[in-house]
PDB file of C-alpha atoms in Angstrom:
ATOM      1  CA  MET A 261      49.486 235.847  71.186  1.00 47.00           C
ATOM      2  CA  SER A 262      52.440 235.658  68.830  1.00 49.00           C
ATOM      3  CA  LEU A 263      55.876 234.263  69.781  1.00 48.00           C
ATOM      4  CA  GLY A 264      59.163 235.457  68.449  1.00 55.00           C
ATOM      5  CA  PRO A 265      61.641 233.026  66.924  1.00 55.00           C
ATOM      6  CA  ARG A 266      63.832 232.856  70.006  1.00 55.00           C
ATOM      7  CA  THR A 267      60.922 232.536  72.400  1.00 55.00           C
ATOM      8  CA  PHE A 268      59.367 229.865  70.181  1.00 49.00           C
ATOM      9  CA  ALA A 269      62.649 227.904  70.033  1.00 50.00           C
ATOM     10  CA  ARG A 270      62.996 228.098  73.793  1.00 52.00           C
ATOM     11  CA  TRP A 271      59.421 226.977  74.275  1.00 47.00           C
ATOM     12  CA  LEU A 272      59.756 224.131  71.733  1.00 48.00           C
ATOM     13  CA  THR A 273      62.994 222.620  73.038  1.00 50.00           C
ATOM     14  CA  GLY A 274      62.827 223.613  76.623  1.00 49.00           C
ATOM     15  CA  GLY A 275      66.169 225.339  76.337  1.00 50.00           C
ATOM     16  CA  PHE A 276      67.666 228.650  75.305  1.00 48.00           C
ATOM     17  CA  GLN A 277      69.397 229.827  72.160  1.00 50.00           C
ATOM     18  CA  CYS A 278      72.869 231.113  72.600  1.00 52.00           C
ATOM     19  CA  SER A 279      73.267 234.602  71.172  1.00 53.00           C
ATOM     20  CA  LYS A 280      76.937 233.999  70.312  1.00 49.00           C
ATOM     21  CA  CYS A 281      77.034 230.511  68.874  1.00 52.00           C
ATOM     22  CA  GLN A 282      73.465 230.652  67.556  1.00 50.00           C
ATOM     23  CA  ARG A 283      72.732 227.128  68.750  1.00 50.00           C
ATOM     24  CA  LEU A 284      70.067 225.755  70.987  1.00 46.00           C
ATOM     25  CA  GLN A 285      71.561 224.869  74.343  1.00 48.00           C
ATOM     26  CA  PHE A 286      69.719 223.115  77.114  1.00 47.00           C
ATOM     27  CA  LEU A 287      71.257 225.392  79.704  1.00 50.00           C
ATOM     28  CA  PRO A 288      69.920 228.543  81.355  1.00 55.00           C
ATOM     29  CA  THR A 289      71.033 231.852  79.906  1.00 55.00           C
ATOM     30  CA  ARG A 290      73.157 232.691  82.939  1.00 56.00           C
ATOM     31  CA  GLN A 291      75.181 229.534  82.571  1.00 56.00           C
ATOM     32  CA  LEU A 292      75.660 230.156  78.825  1.00 52.00           C
ATOM     33  CA  ARG A 293      76.979 233.603  79.494  1.00 58.00           C
ATOM     34  CA  ARG A 294      79.289 232.293  82.158  1.00 61.00           C
ATOM     35  CA  LEU A 295      80.725 229.732  79.766  1.00 55.00           C
ATOM     36  CA  HIS A 296      81.274 232.266  76.988  1.00 55.00           C
ATOM     37  CA  SER A 297      82.765 234.741  79.422  1.00 58.00           C
ATOM     38  CA  GLN A 298      85.388 232.105  80.424  1.00 56.00           C
ATOM     39  CA  GLY A 299      86.541 231.947  76.803  1.00 52.00           C
ATOM     40  CA  ARG A 300      84.878 228.691  75.767  1.00 49.00           C
ATOM     41  CA  ASN A 301      83.793 228.771  72.155  1.00 50.00           C
ATOM     42  CA  SER A 302      81.324 226.404  70.528  1.00 48.00           C
ATOM     43  CA  SER A 303      83.978 223.871  69.386  1.00 46.00           C
ATOM     44  CA  SER A 304      85.475 223.492  72.856  1.00 48.00           C
ATOM     45  CA  HIS A 305      82.099 223.295  74.503  1.00 53.00           C
ATOM     46  CA  ASN A 306      80.781 220.599  72.188  1.00 63.00           C
ATOM     47  CA  ALA A 307      83.558 218.014  72.012  1.00 58.00           C
ATOM     48  CA  GLY A 308      81.629 215.960  69.477  1.00 57.00           C
ATOM     49  CA  ASP A 309      82.332 218.577  66.758  1.00 63.00           C
ATOM     50  CA  ASP A 310      86.069 217.830  66.951  1.00 64.00           C
ATOM     51  CA  PRO A 311      86.927 215.298  64.168  1.00 67.00           C
ATOM     52  CA  ASN A 312      89.817 213.945  66.316  1.00 69.00           C
ATOM     53  CA  PHE A 313      87.591 213.314  69.312  1.00 64.00           C
ATOM     54  CA  SER A 314      87.469 209.670  70.497  1.00 66.00           C
ATOM     55  CA  SER A 315      84.838 208.653  72.960  1.00 64.00           C
ATOM     56  CA  VAL A 316      85.268 206.099  75.712  1.00 60.00           C
ATOM     57  CA  ILE A 317      82.352 204.224  74.215  1.00 62.00           C
ATOM     58  CA  ASP A 318      84.312 203.774  70.986  1.00 63.00           C
ATOM     59  CA  GLN A 319      87.116 201.960  72.859  1.00 63.00           C
ATOM     60  CA  PRO A 320      86.592 198.181  73.300  1.00 63.00           C
ATOM     61  CA  ALA A 321      86.267 197.076  76.882  1.00 61.00           C
ATOM     62  CA  VAL A 322      88.927 194.673  78.168  1.00 61.00           C
ATOM     63  CA  LEU A 323      88.412 192.335  81.125  1.00 56.00           C
ATOM     64  CA  VAL A 324      91.385 192.295  83.449  1.00 54.00           C
ATOM     65  CA  ARG A 325      91.912 190.591  86.802  1.00 52.00           C
ATOM     66  CA  SER A 326      92.250 192.641  89.924  1.00 51.00           C
ATOM     67  CA  GLY A 327      94.625 191.580  92.685  1.00 51.00           C
ATOM     68  CA  GLN A 328      96.185 188.114  92.758  1.00 53.00           C
ATOM     69  CA  ARG A 329      95.233 185.560  90.143  1.00 60.00           C
ATOM     70  CA  HIS A 330      94.734 182.637  92.555  1.00 63.00           C
ATOM     71  CA  GLY A 331      95.011 181.893  96.232  1.00 67.00           C
ATOM     72  CA  PRO A 332      97.191 179.422  98.164  1.00 73.00           C
ATOM     73  CA  GLY A 333      94.860 176.596  97.154  1.00 74.00           C
ATOM     74  CA  LEU A 334      96.444 176.612  93.700  1.00 79.00           C
ATOM     75  CA  ILE A 335      99.816 175.673  95.224  1.00 82.00           C
ATOM     76  CA  LEU A 336      98.227 172.730  97.024  1.00 82.00           C
ATOM     77  CA  LEU A 337      96.500 171.626  93.834  1.00 84.00           C
ATOM     78  CA  ALA A 338      99.813 171.814  91.981  1.00 87.00           C
ATOM     79  CA  LEU A 339     101.490 169.583  94.583  1.00 91.00           C
ATOM     80  CA  ILE A 340      98.988 166.755  94.093  1.00 92.00           C
ATOM     81  CA  PRO A 341     100.019 165.745  90.532  1.00 92.00           C
ATOM     82  CA  LEU A 342     103.700 166.113  91.414  1.00 94.00           C
ATOM     83  CA  THR A 343     103.337 163.895  94.482  1.00 95.00           C
ATOM     84  CA  ALA A 344     101.263 161.315  92.590  1.00 95.00           C
ATOM     85  CA  PHE A 345     103.841 161.207  89.797  1.00 95.00           C
ATOM     86  CA  ALA A 346     106.666 160.690  92.306  1.00 96.00           C
ATOM     87  CA  LEU A 347     104.760 157.848  93.989  1.00 96.00           C
ATOM     88  CA  GLY A 348     104.058 156.259  90.621  1.00 96.00           C
ATOM     89  CA  THR A 349     107.749 156.378  89.743  1.00 96.00           C
ATOM     90  CA  TRP A 350     108.611 154.820  93.106  1.00 96.00           C
ATOM     91  CA  GLN A 351     106.136 152.002  92.453  1.00 96.00           C
ATOM     92  CA  VAL A 352     107.802 151.367  89.083  1.00 96.00           C
ATOM     93  CA  GLN A 353     111.058 150.791  90.942  1.00 96.00           C
ATOM     94  CA  ARG A 354     109.286 148.575  93.472  1.00 95.00           C
ATOM     95  CA  LEU A 355     107.734 146.572  90.654  1.00 95.00           C
ATOM     96  CA  SER A 356     111.147 145.922  89.116  1.00 94.00           C
ATOM     97  CA  TRP A 357     112.549 144.901  92.510  1.00 94.00           C
ATOM     98  CA  LYS A 358     109.630 142.530  93.261  1.00 94.00           C
ATOM     99  CA  VAL A 359     109.820 140.860  89.836  1.00 94.00           C
ATOM    100  CA  ASP A 360     113.549 140.198  90.290  1.00 94.00           C
ATOM    101  CA  LEU A 361     112.968 138.886  93.820  1.00 93.00           C
ATOM    102  CA  ILE A 362     110.247 136.446  92.727  1.00 93.00           C
ATOM    103  CA  ALA A 363     112.421 135.237  89.845  1.00 93.00           C
ATOM    104  CA  LYS A 364     115.310 134.612  92.268  1.00 92.00           C
ATOM    105  CA  TYR A 365     113.122 132.636  94.681  1.00 92.00           C
ATOM    106  CA  GLU A 366     111.557 130.575  91.904  1.00 91.00           C
ATOM    107  CA  ASP A 367     115.029 129.700  90.622  1.00 91.00           C
ATOM    108  CA  ARG A 368     115.950 128.422  94.088  1.00 91.00           C
ATOM    109  CA  LEU A 369     112.809 126.276  94.240  1.00 91.00           C
ATOM    110  CA  LEU A 370     113.809 124.490  91.046  1.00 90.00           C
ATOM    111  CA  ARG A 371     117.030 123.232  92.579  1.00 91.00           C
ATOM    112  CA  PRO A 372     117.159 119.881  94.438  1.00 92.00           C
ATOM    113  CA  PRO A 373     116.885 119.941  98.251  1.00 93.00           C
ATOM    114  CA  LEU A 374     120.096 120.779 100.057  1.00 91.00           C
ATOM    115  CA  PRO A 375     120.958 118.911 103.300  1.00 91.00           C
ATOM    116  CA  LEU A 376     121.085 121.380 106.145  1.00 90.00           C
ATOM    117  CA  PRO A 377     124.655 121.654 107.492  1.00 87.00           C
ATOM    118  CA  PRO A 378     125.301 120.753 111.145  1.00 83.00           C
ATOM    119  CA  LYS A 379     126.177 124.308 112.132  1.00 82.00           C
ATOM    120  CA  ILE A 380     124.252 127.210 110.678  1.00 85.00           C
ATOM    121  CA  ASP A 381     125.198 130.858 110.716  1.00 86.00           C
ATOM    122  CA  PRO A 382     121.910 132.739 111.286  1.00 84.00           C
ATOM    123  CA  SER A 383     123.299 135.808 109.501  1.00 85.00           C
ATOM    124  CA  ALA A 384     123.693 133.766 106.294  1.00 87.00           C
ATOM    125  CA  VAL A 385     120.085 132.573 106.199  1.00 88.00           C
ATOM    126  CA  GLY A 386     119.080 135.587 104.113  1.00 85.00           C
ATOM    127  CA  ASP A 387     121.315 134.416 101.259  1.00 88.00           C
ATOM    128  CA  PHE A 388     119.429 131.108 101.148  1.00 90.00           C
ATOM    129  CA  ASP A 389     115.885 132.361 101.663  1.00 91.00           C
ATOM    130  CA  HIS A 390     113.325 130.061  99.936  1.00 91.00           C
ATOM    131  CA  ARG A 391     116.013 127.426  99.410  1.00 93.00           C
ATOM    132  CA  ARG A 392     114.756 123.856  99.592  1.00 94.00           C
ATOM    133  CA  VAL A 393     116.514 121.970 102.407  1.00 94.00           C
ATOM    134  CA  THR A 394     116.208 118.718 104.351  1.00 94.00           C
ATOM    135  CA  ALA A 395     116.839 118.170 108.041  1.00 92.00           C
ATOM    136  CA  THR A 396     116.842 114.955 110.112  1.00 92.00           C
ATOM    137  CA  GLY A 397     116.118 114.676 113.805  1.00 92.00           C
ATOM    138  CA  ARG A 398     113.452 114.159 116.445  1.00 93.00           C
ATOM    139  CA  PHE A 399     110.488 116.433 117.085  1.00 95.00           C
ATOM    140  CA  ARG A 400     110.194 117.885 120.573  1.00 94.00           C
ATOM    141  CA  HIS A 401     106.405 117.805 120.852  1.00 94.00           C
ATOM    142  CA  ASP A 402     106.624 118.776 124.515  1.00 93.00           C
ATOM    143  CA  GLN A 403     107.950 122.182 123.378  1.00 94.00           C
ATOM    144  CA  GLU A 404     105.327 122.675 120.666  1.00 95.00           C
ATOM    145  CA  MET A 405     104.177 126.277 120.096  1.00 95.00           C
ATOM    146  CA  LEU A 406     100.913 127.307 118.440  1.00 95.00           C
ATOM    147  CA  VAL A 407     100.915 130.637 116.615  1.00 94.00           C
ATOM    148  CA  GLY A 408      97.543 132.154 115.958  1.00 87.00           C
ATOM    149  CA  PRO A 409      94.860 132.769 115.252  1.00 89.00           C
ATOM    150  CA  ARG A 410      95.462 132.086 111.560  1.00 91.00           C
ATOM    151  CA  ILE A 411      92.743 131.758 108.921  1.00 89.00           C
ATOM    152  CA  ASN A 412      92.781 129.006 106.293  1.00 88.00           C
ATOM    153  CA  GLU A 413      89.838 128.531 103.931  1.00 85.00           C
ATOM    154  CA  GLU A 414      87.702 130.799 106.151  1.00 86.00           C
ATOM    155  CA  GLU A 415      88.381 128.593 109.201  1.00 91.00           C
ATOM    156  CA  ASN A 416      90.211 129.678 112.308  1.00 93.00           C
ATOM    157  CA  GLY A 417      93.279 127.747 113.408  1.00 94.00           C
ATOM    158  CA  TYR A 418      96.961 127.816 114.323  1.00 95.00           C
ATOM    159  CA  PHE A 419     100.448 127.260 112.941  1.00 95.00           C
ATOM    160  CA  VAL A 420     102.211 124.352 114.649  1.00 96.00           C
ATOM    161  CA  ILE A 421     105.832 125.211 115.479  1.00 96.00           C
ATOM    162  CA  THR A 422     107.867 122.265 116.767  1.00 96.00           C
ATOM    163  CA  PRO A 423     111.599 122.234 117.596  1.00 96.00           C
ATOM    164  CA  LEU A 424     113.558 119.584 115.674  1.00 95.00           C
ATOM    165  CA  GLU A 425     116.452 118.182 117.684  1.00 93.00           C
ATOM    166  CA  ARG A 426     119.155 117.024 115.309  1.00 90.00           C
ATOM    167  CA  GLU A 427     120.879 114.018 116.814  1.00 78.00           C
ATOM    168  CA  GLY A 428     124.619 113.882 116.637  1.00 73.00           C
ATOM    169  CA  GLU A 429     124.822 117.400 115.252  1.00 65.00           C
ATOM    170  CA  GLY A 430     124.272 119.308 118.468  1.00 70.00           C
ATOM    171  CA  SER A 431     121.799 121.822 117.037  1.00 86.00           C
ATOM    172  CA  THR A 432     118.055 122.345 117.246  1.00 92.00           C
ATOM    173  CA  ILE A 433     116.007 124.258 114.699  1.00 93.00           C
ATOM    174  CA  LEU A 434     112.387 125.422 114.490  1.00 95.00           C
ATOM    175  CA  VAL A 435     110.031 123.752 112.028  1.00 96.00           C
ATOM    176  CA  ASN A 436     106.703 125.235 110.988  1.00 96.00           C
ATOM    177  CA  ARG A 437     104.825 121.992 110.366  1.00 95.00           C
ATOM    178  CA  GLY A 438     101.743 123.746 108.964  1.00 94.00           C
ATOM    179  CA  TRP A 439      98.198 124.771 109.873  1.00 95.00           C
ATOM    180  CA  ILE A 440      95.655 122.953 112.021  1.00 94.00           C
ATOM    181  CA  PRO A 441      92.021 123.931 112.771  1.00 94.00           C
ATOM    182  CA  LYS A 442      91.151 125.314 116.160  1.00 93.00           C
ATOM    183  CA  ARG A 443      89.238 122.182 117.172  1.00 92.00           C
ATOM    184  CA  LEU A 444      92.503 120.201 116.929  1.00 93.00           C
ATOM    185  CA  LYS A 445      94.500 122.589 119.065  1.00 92.00           C
ATOM    186  CA  ASP A 446      95.035 119.970 121.750  1.00 93.00           C
ATOM    187  CA  GLN A 447      97.501 117.183 120.902  1.00 93.00           C
ATOM    188  CA  ARG A 448      95.152 114.551 122.342  1.00 92.00           C
ATOM    189  CA  ALA A 449      92.409 115.688 119.943  1.00 92.00           C
ATOM    190  CA  ARG A 450      94.813 115.151 117.038  1.00 92.00           C
ATOM    191  CA  GLU A 451      95.764 111.682 118.212  1.00 91.00           C
ATOM    192  CA  ALA A 452      92.083 110.803 118.600  1.00 91.00           C
ATOM    193  CA  ALA A 453      91.371 112.029 115.063  1.00 88.00           C
ATOM    194  CA  ALA A 454      94.229 109.878 113.743  1.00 87.00           C
ATOM    195  CA  ARG A 455      92.887 106.781 115.460  1.00 86.00           C
ATOM    196  CA  ALA A 456      89.407 107.394 114.010  1.00 85.00           C
ATOM    197  CA  SER A 457      90.711 107.807 110.462  1.00 77.00           C
ATOM    198  CA  THR A 458      92.130 105.129 108.186  1.00 69.00           C
ATOM    199  CA  LYS A 459      93.023 107.312 105.192  1.00 64.00           C
ATOM    200  CA  SER A 460      96.725 107.627 105.969  1.00 63.00           C
ATOM    201  CA  ALA A 461      99.373 105.912 108.023  1.00 69.00           C
ATOM    202  CA  GLU A 462     101.100 109.211 108.815  1.00 79.00           C
ATOM    203  CA  GLU A 463     100.957 110.227 112.450  1.00 86.00           C
ATOM    204  CA  PRO A 464     100.016 113.711 113.688  1.00 89.00           C
ATOM    205  CA  LEU A 465     102.766 113.509 116.338  1.00 92.00           C
ATOM    206  CA  PRO A 466     105.550 111.456 114.738  1.00 91.00           C
ATOM    207  CA  ARG A 467     107.931 109.739 117.125  1.00 89.00           C
ATOM    208  CA  GLY A 468     111.474 108.687 116.450  1.00 89.00           C
ATOM    209  CA  VAL A 469     113.808 110.023 113.771  1.00 92.00           C
ATOM    210  CA  VAL A 470     112.152 111.870 110.905  1.00 93.00           C
ATOM    211  CA  THR A 471     113.397 113.740 107.845  1.00 93.00           C
ATOM    212  CA  VAL A 472     111.753 117.049 107.139  1.00 94.00           C
ATOM    213  CA  GLU A 473     111.795 118.730 103.760  1.00 94.00           C
ATOM    214  CA  GLY A 474     110.928 122.390 103.600  1.00 94.00           C
ATOM    215  CA  LEU A 475     111.970 125.924 102.746  1.00 94.00           C
ATOM    216  CA  LEU A 476     114.590 127.814 104.664  1.00 93.00           C
ATOM    217  CA  ARG A 477     113.088 131.188 105.530  1.00 92.00           C
ATOM    218  CA  GLU A 478     114.263 134.453 106.998  1.00 87.00           C
ATOM    219  CA  PRO A 479     112.835 135.578 110.354  1.00 79.00           C
ATOM    220  CA  TRP A 480     109.403 137.162 110.076  1.00 79.00           C
ATOM    221  CA  LYS A 481     108.807 140.857 110.628  1.00 80.00           C
ATOM    222  CA  LYS A 482     106.162 141.966 113.068  1.00 80.00           C
ATOM    223  CA  ASN A 483     103.719 144.729 112.196  1.00 80.00           C
ATOM    224  CA  MET A 484     102.531 147.403 114.607  1.00 81.00           C
ATOM    225  CA  PHE A 485      99.033 145.934 114.994  1.00 83.00           C
ATOM    226  CA  THR A 486     100.115 142.500 116.281  1.00 85.00           C
ATOM    227  CA  PRO A 487     100.091 142.111 120.084  1.00 88.00           C
ATOM    228  CA  ASP A 488     103.158 140.959 121.949  1.00 89.00           C
ATOM    229  CA  ASN A 489     103.681 137.263 122.550  1.00 90.00           C
ATOM    230  CA  GLN A 490     103.161 135.827 126.031  1.00 91.00           C
ATOM    231  CA  PRO A 491     105.344 132.684 126.144  1.00 89.00           C
ATOM    232  CA  GLU A 492     104.705 132.088 129.848  1.00 89.00           C
ATOM    233  CA  LYS A 493     100.997 131.631 128.993  1.00 89.00           C
ATOM    234  CA  GLY A 494     101.660 129.657 125.828  1.00 88.00           C
ATOM    235  CA  GLU A 495     100.181 132.438 123.676  1.00 91.00           C
ATOM    236  CA  TRP A 496     102.027 133.208 120.454  1.00 93.00           C
ATOM    237  CA  TYR A 497     100.438 135.795 118.212  1.00 92.00           C
ATOM    238  CA  PHE A 498     103.383 136.264 115.902  1.00 90.00           C
ATOM    239  CA  PRO A 499     106.214 133.891 114.868  1.00 90.00           C
ATOM    240  CA  ASP A 500     109.094 135.798 116.417  1.00 90.00           C
ATOM    241  CA  VAL A 501     111.911 133.431 115.454  1.00 92.00           C
ATOM    242  CA  HIS A 502     114.489 134.806 117.891  1.00 91.00           C
ATOM    243  CA  GLU A 503     112.094 134.856 120.832  1.00 92.00           C
ATOM    244  CA  MET A 504     110.789 131.370 120.071  1.00 93.00           C
ATOM    245  CA  ALA A 505     114.333 130.016 119.641  1.00 93.00           C
ATOM    246  CA  LYS A 506     115.308 131.463 122.994  1.00 92.00           C
ATOM    247  CA  TRP A 507     112.249 129.929 124.629  1.00 92.00           C
ATOM    248  CA  ALA A 508     112.870 126.474 123.079  1.00 91.00           C
ATOM    249  CA  GLY A 509     116.670 126.555 123.433  1.00 90.00           C
ATOM    250  CA  SER A 510     117.276 126.226 119.690  1.00 92.00           C
ATOM    251  CA  GLN A 511     119.001 128.143 116.934  1.00 91.00           C
ATOM    252  CA  PRO A 512     117.063 131.012 115.318  1.00 91.00           C
ATOM    253  CA  VAL A 513     116.661 128.962 112.144  1.00 92.00           C
ATOM    254  CA  TRP A 514     113.199 128.616 110.629  1.00 93.00           C
ATOM    255  CA  ILE A 515     112.051 125.919 108.182  1.00 94.00           C
ATOM    256  CA  GLU A 516     108.574 125.748 106.664  1.00 95.00           C
ATOM    257  CA  GLU A 517     107.652 122.132 105.943  1.00 94.00           C
ATOM    258  CA  THR A 518     106.277 121.584 102.445  1.00 93.00           C
ATOM    259  CA  MET A 519     103.862 119.027 101.057  1.00 90.00           C
ATOM    260  CA  GLU A 520     102.211 118.109  97.785  1.00 85.00           C
ATOM    261  CA  ALA A 521      99.658 120.802  97.066  1.00 80.00           C
ATOM    262  CA  SER A 522      96.275 119.185  96.428  1.00 84.00           C
ATOM    263  CA  PHE A 523      92.808 119.409  97.886  1.00 84.00           C
ATOM    264  CA  LEU A 524      92.597 115.684  98.666  1.00 85.00           C
ATOM    265  CA  ASN A 525      95.937 115.710 100.453  1.00 85.00           C
ATOM    266  CA  SER A 526      94.932 118.716 102.550  1.00 87.00           C
ATOM    267  CA  TYR A 527      91.573 117.136 103.395  1.00 86.00           C
ATOM    268  CA  ALA A 528      93.177 113.845 104.437  1.00 86.00           C
ATOM    269  CA  ARG A 529      95.702 115.628 106.644  1.00 89.00           C
ATOM    270  CA  GLU A 530      93.048 117.731 108.365  1.00 87.00           C
ATOM    271  CA  GLU A 531      90.835 114.705 109.008  1.00 88.00           C
ATOM    272  CA  ARG A 532      93.729 112.823 110.578  1.00 88.00           C
ATOM    273  CA  GLY A 533      94.936 115.791 112.647  1.00 89.00           C
ATOM    274  CA  ILE A 534      98.144 116.298 110.686  1.00 92.00           C
ATOM    275  CA  PRO A 535      99.267 119.901 110.114  1.00 93.00           C
ATOM    276  CA  ILE A 536      98.737 121.097 106.549  1.00 93.00           C
ATOM    277  CA  GLY A 537     102.094 122.227 105.206  1.00 91.00           C
ATOM    278  CA  ARG A 538     102.641 124.858 102.579  1.00 91.00           C
ATOM    279  CA  ALA A 539     103.139 124.246  98.888  1.00 88.00           C
ATOM    280  CA  SER A 540     106.639 124.477  97.461  1.00 87.00           C
ATOM    281  CA  GLU A 541     106.017 127.767  95.703  1.00 87.00           C
ATOM    282  CA  VAL A 542     106.665 131.472  96.111  1.00 87.00           C
ATOM    283  CA  LYS A 543     103.870 133.254  97.965  1.00 85.00           C
ATOM    284  CA  LEU A 544     104.764 136.884  97.440  1.00 86.00           C
ATOM    285  CA  SER A 545     102.090 139.337  96.430  1.00 86.00           C
ATOM    286  CA  ASN A 546     102.923 141.642  93.541  1.00 90.00           C
ATOM    287  CA  ASN A 547     100.385 144.464  93.237  1.00 92.00           C
ATOM    288  CA  HIS A 548     102.840 147.176  92.255  1.00 94.00           C
ATOM    289  CA  LEU A 549     101.573 147.363  88.665  1.00 93.00           C
ATOM    290  CA  GLN A 550      98.124 148.333  89.953  1.00 94.00           C
ATOM    291  CA  TYR A 551      99.703 150.995  92.140  1.00 95.00           C
ATOM    292  CA  VAL A 552     101.637 152.343  89.143  1.00 96.00           C
ATOM    293  CA  VAL A 553      98.454 152.719  87.094  1.00 96.00           C
ATOM    294  CA  THR A 554      96.616 154.278  90.061  1.00 95.00           C
ATOM    295  CA  TRP A 555      99.248 156.897  90.885  1.00 96.00           C
ATOM    296  CA  TYR A 556      99.998 157.853  87.287  1.00 96.00           C
ATOM    297  CA  GLY A 557      96.259 158.072  86.546  1.00 96.00           C
ATOM    298  CA  LEU A 558      95.772 160.344  89.559  1.00 95.00           C
ATOM    299  CA  SER A 559      98.681 162.503  88.426  1.00 94.00           C
ATOM    300  CA  LEU A 560      97.183 162.892  84.945  1.00 94.00           C
ATOM    301  CA  ALA A 561      93.691 163.674  86.238  1.00 94.00           C
ATOM    302  CA  THR A 562      94.891 166.294  88.717  1.00 92.00           C
ATOM    303  CA  SER A 563      97.133 167.862  86.064  1.00 93.00           C
ATOM    304  CA  VAL A 564      94.094 168.361  83.817  1.00 92.00           C
ATOM    305  CA  MET A 565      92.178 169.856  86.743  1.00 89.00           C
ATOM    306  CA  LEU A 566      95.058 172.232  87.461  1.00 87.00           C
ATOM    307  CA  TRP A 567      95.162 173.374  83.835  1.00 88.00           C
ATOM    308  CA  MET A 568      91.395 174.016  83.845  1.00 86.00           C
ATOM    309  CA  VAL A 569      91.614 176.051  87.059  1.00 82.00           C
ATOM    310  CA  VAL A 570      94.473 178.187  85.723  1.00 82.00           C
ATOM    311  CA  LYS A 571      92.768 178.863  82.397  1.00 81.00           C
ATOM    312  CA  LYS A 572      89.295 179.550  83.785  1.00 74.00           C
ATOM    313  CA  PRO A 573      88.535 183.273  84.525  1.00 63.00           C
ATOM    314  CA  LEU A 574      87.787 184.241  88.078  1.00 56.00           C
ATOM    315  CA  ALA A 575      84.062 184.051  88.752  1.00 54.00           C
ATOM    316  CA  GLY A 576      82.011 187.057  89.875  1.00 51.00           C
ATOM    317  CA  SER A 577      82.149 190.764  89.097  1.00 46.00           C
ATOM    318  CA  ALA A 578      84.421 191.371  92.084  1.00 45.00           C
ATOM    319  CA  GLY A 579      87.269 189.704  90.269  1.00 46.00           C
ATOM    320  CA  ARG A 580      87.017 191.835  87.106  1.00 49.00           C
ATOM    321  CA  VAL A 581      87.244 195.517  86.202  1.00 49.00           C
ATOM    322  CA  ARG A 582      86.676 197.179  82.889  1.00 48.00           C
ATOM    323  CA  HIS A 583      89.743 198.819  81.523  1.00 47.00           C
ATOM    324  CA  SER A 584      90.137 201.243  78.615  1.00 45.00           C
ATOM    325  CA  ARG A 585      93.297 202.745  77.220  1.00 45.00           C
ATOM    326  CA  GLN A 586      91.662 206.170  76.901  1.00 43.00           C
ATOM    327  CA  TRP A 587      89.903 206.271  80.301  1.00 45.00           C
TER     328      TRP A 587
END
């Protein structure tokens, strides 16, 4: 059986040869006739023959974001470095203030002790805070107040607050004589310890006229975690100067007795039951430089994180679409 050229071409390619354009088309004859009858010539039917034709495949694909770039979390992330920077700047100001304050107090400590005047204006105490002063009078041990608990060298104890009655001057002030261990809370225990020790002639409960040297201090400020004092029970958890002065009938003037700072002196005082006074030095913590480094470091780290989040493309195919100029 012999095949004609057209039949052979159709059998070889699986298509039909168009009688008008003389090209093999993989379309049935009816569809070819329909296309030619609608006025479509070979150039319009085969767009690849047009030299000006540009395919979508020839256009480079561009990744673009769909919808919003980032959610509300980006705003929160942007607030972190700004807040940290503001806190760091505030700590710089606090550092400058604390350095000036310590320098002012240290300058006052270098001056000779000033005799305490007979009448004291409590509102002017702030101008003489950490000023070395001396006061003469008699201790009212019957009105002694113990403030505690207070820790010293990992041992529990109390601050001994005793009113000092200034003879001939008509005023009474409060004197923080220092710290005693809990086992010497009772006055009789201190007197017994003094009798058993021969290291010092100083008495734990001095009688008669004494001269006290110490630092004039401003009233203390209570924090929110300290319980309220109960004077009627003899329980003082916080040295509230005004409350203690009202209870003892004295002026709201507070003096912290000082002593020579040495281990042997402290040991001898504790053994004899004598309160351990504070050293004549400024005890103000100054950690603001650490806070400055911490806050500025946090601001820098979060700023880098913010930049990485903004520059990083959105993950997942849902956040991208392919875009072409000739789509």
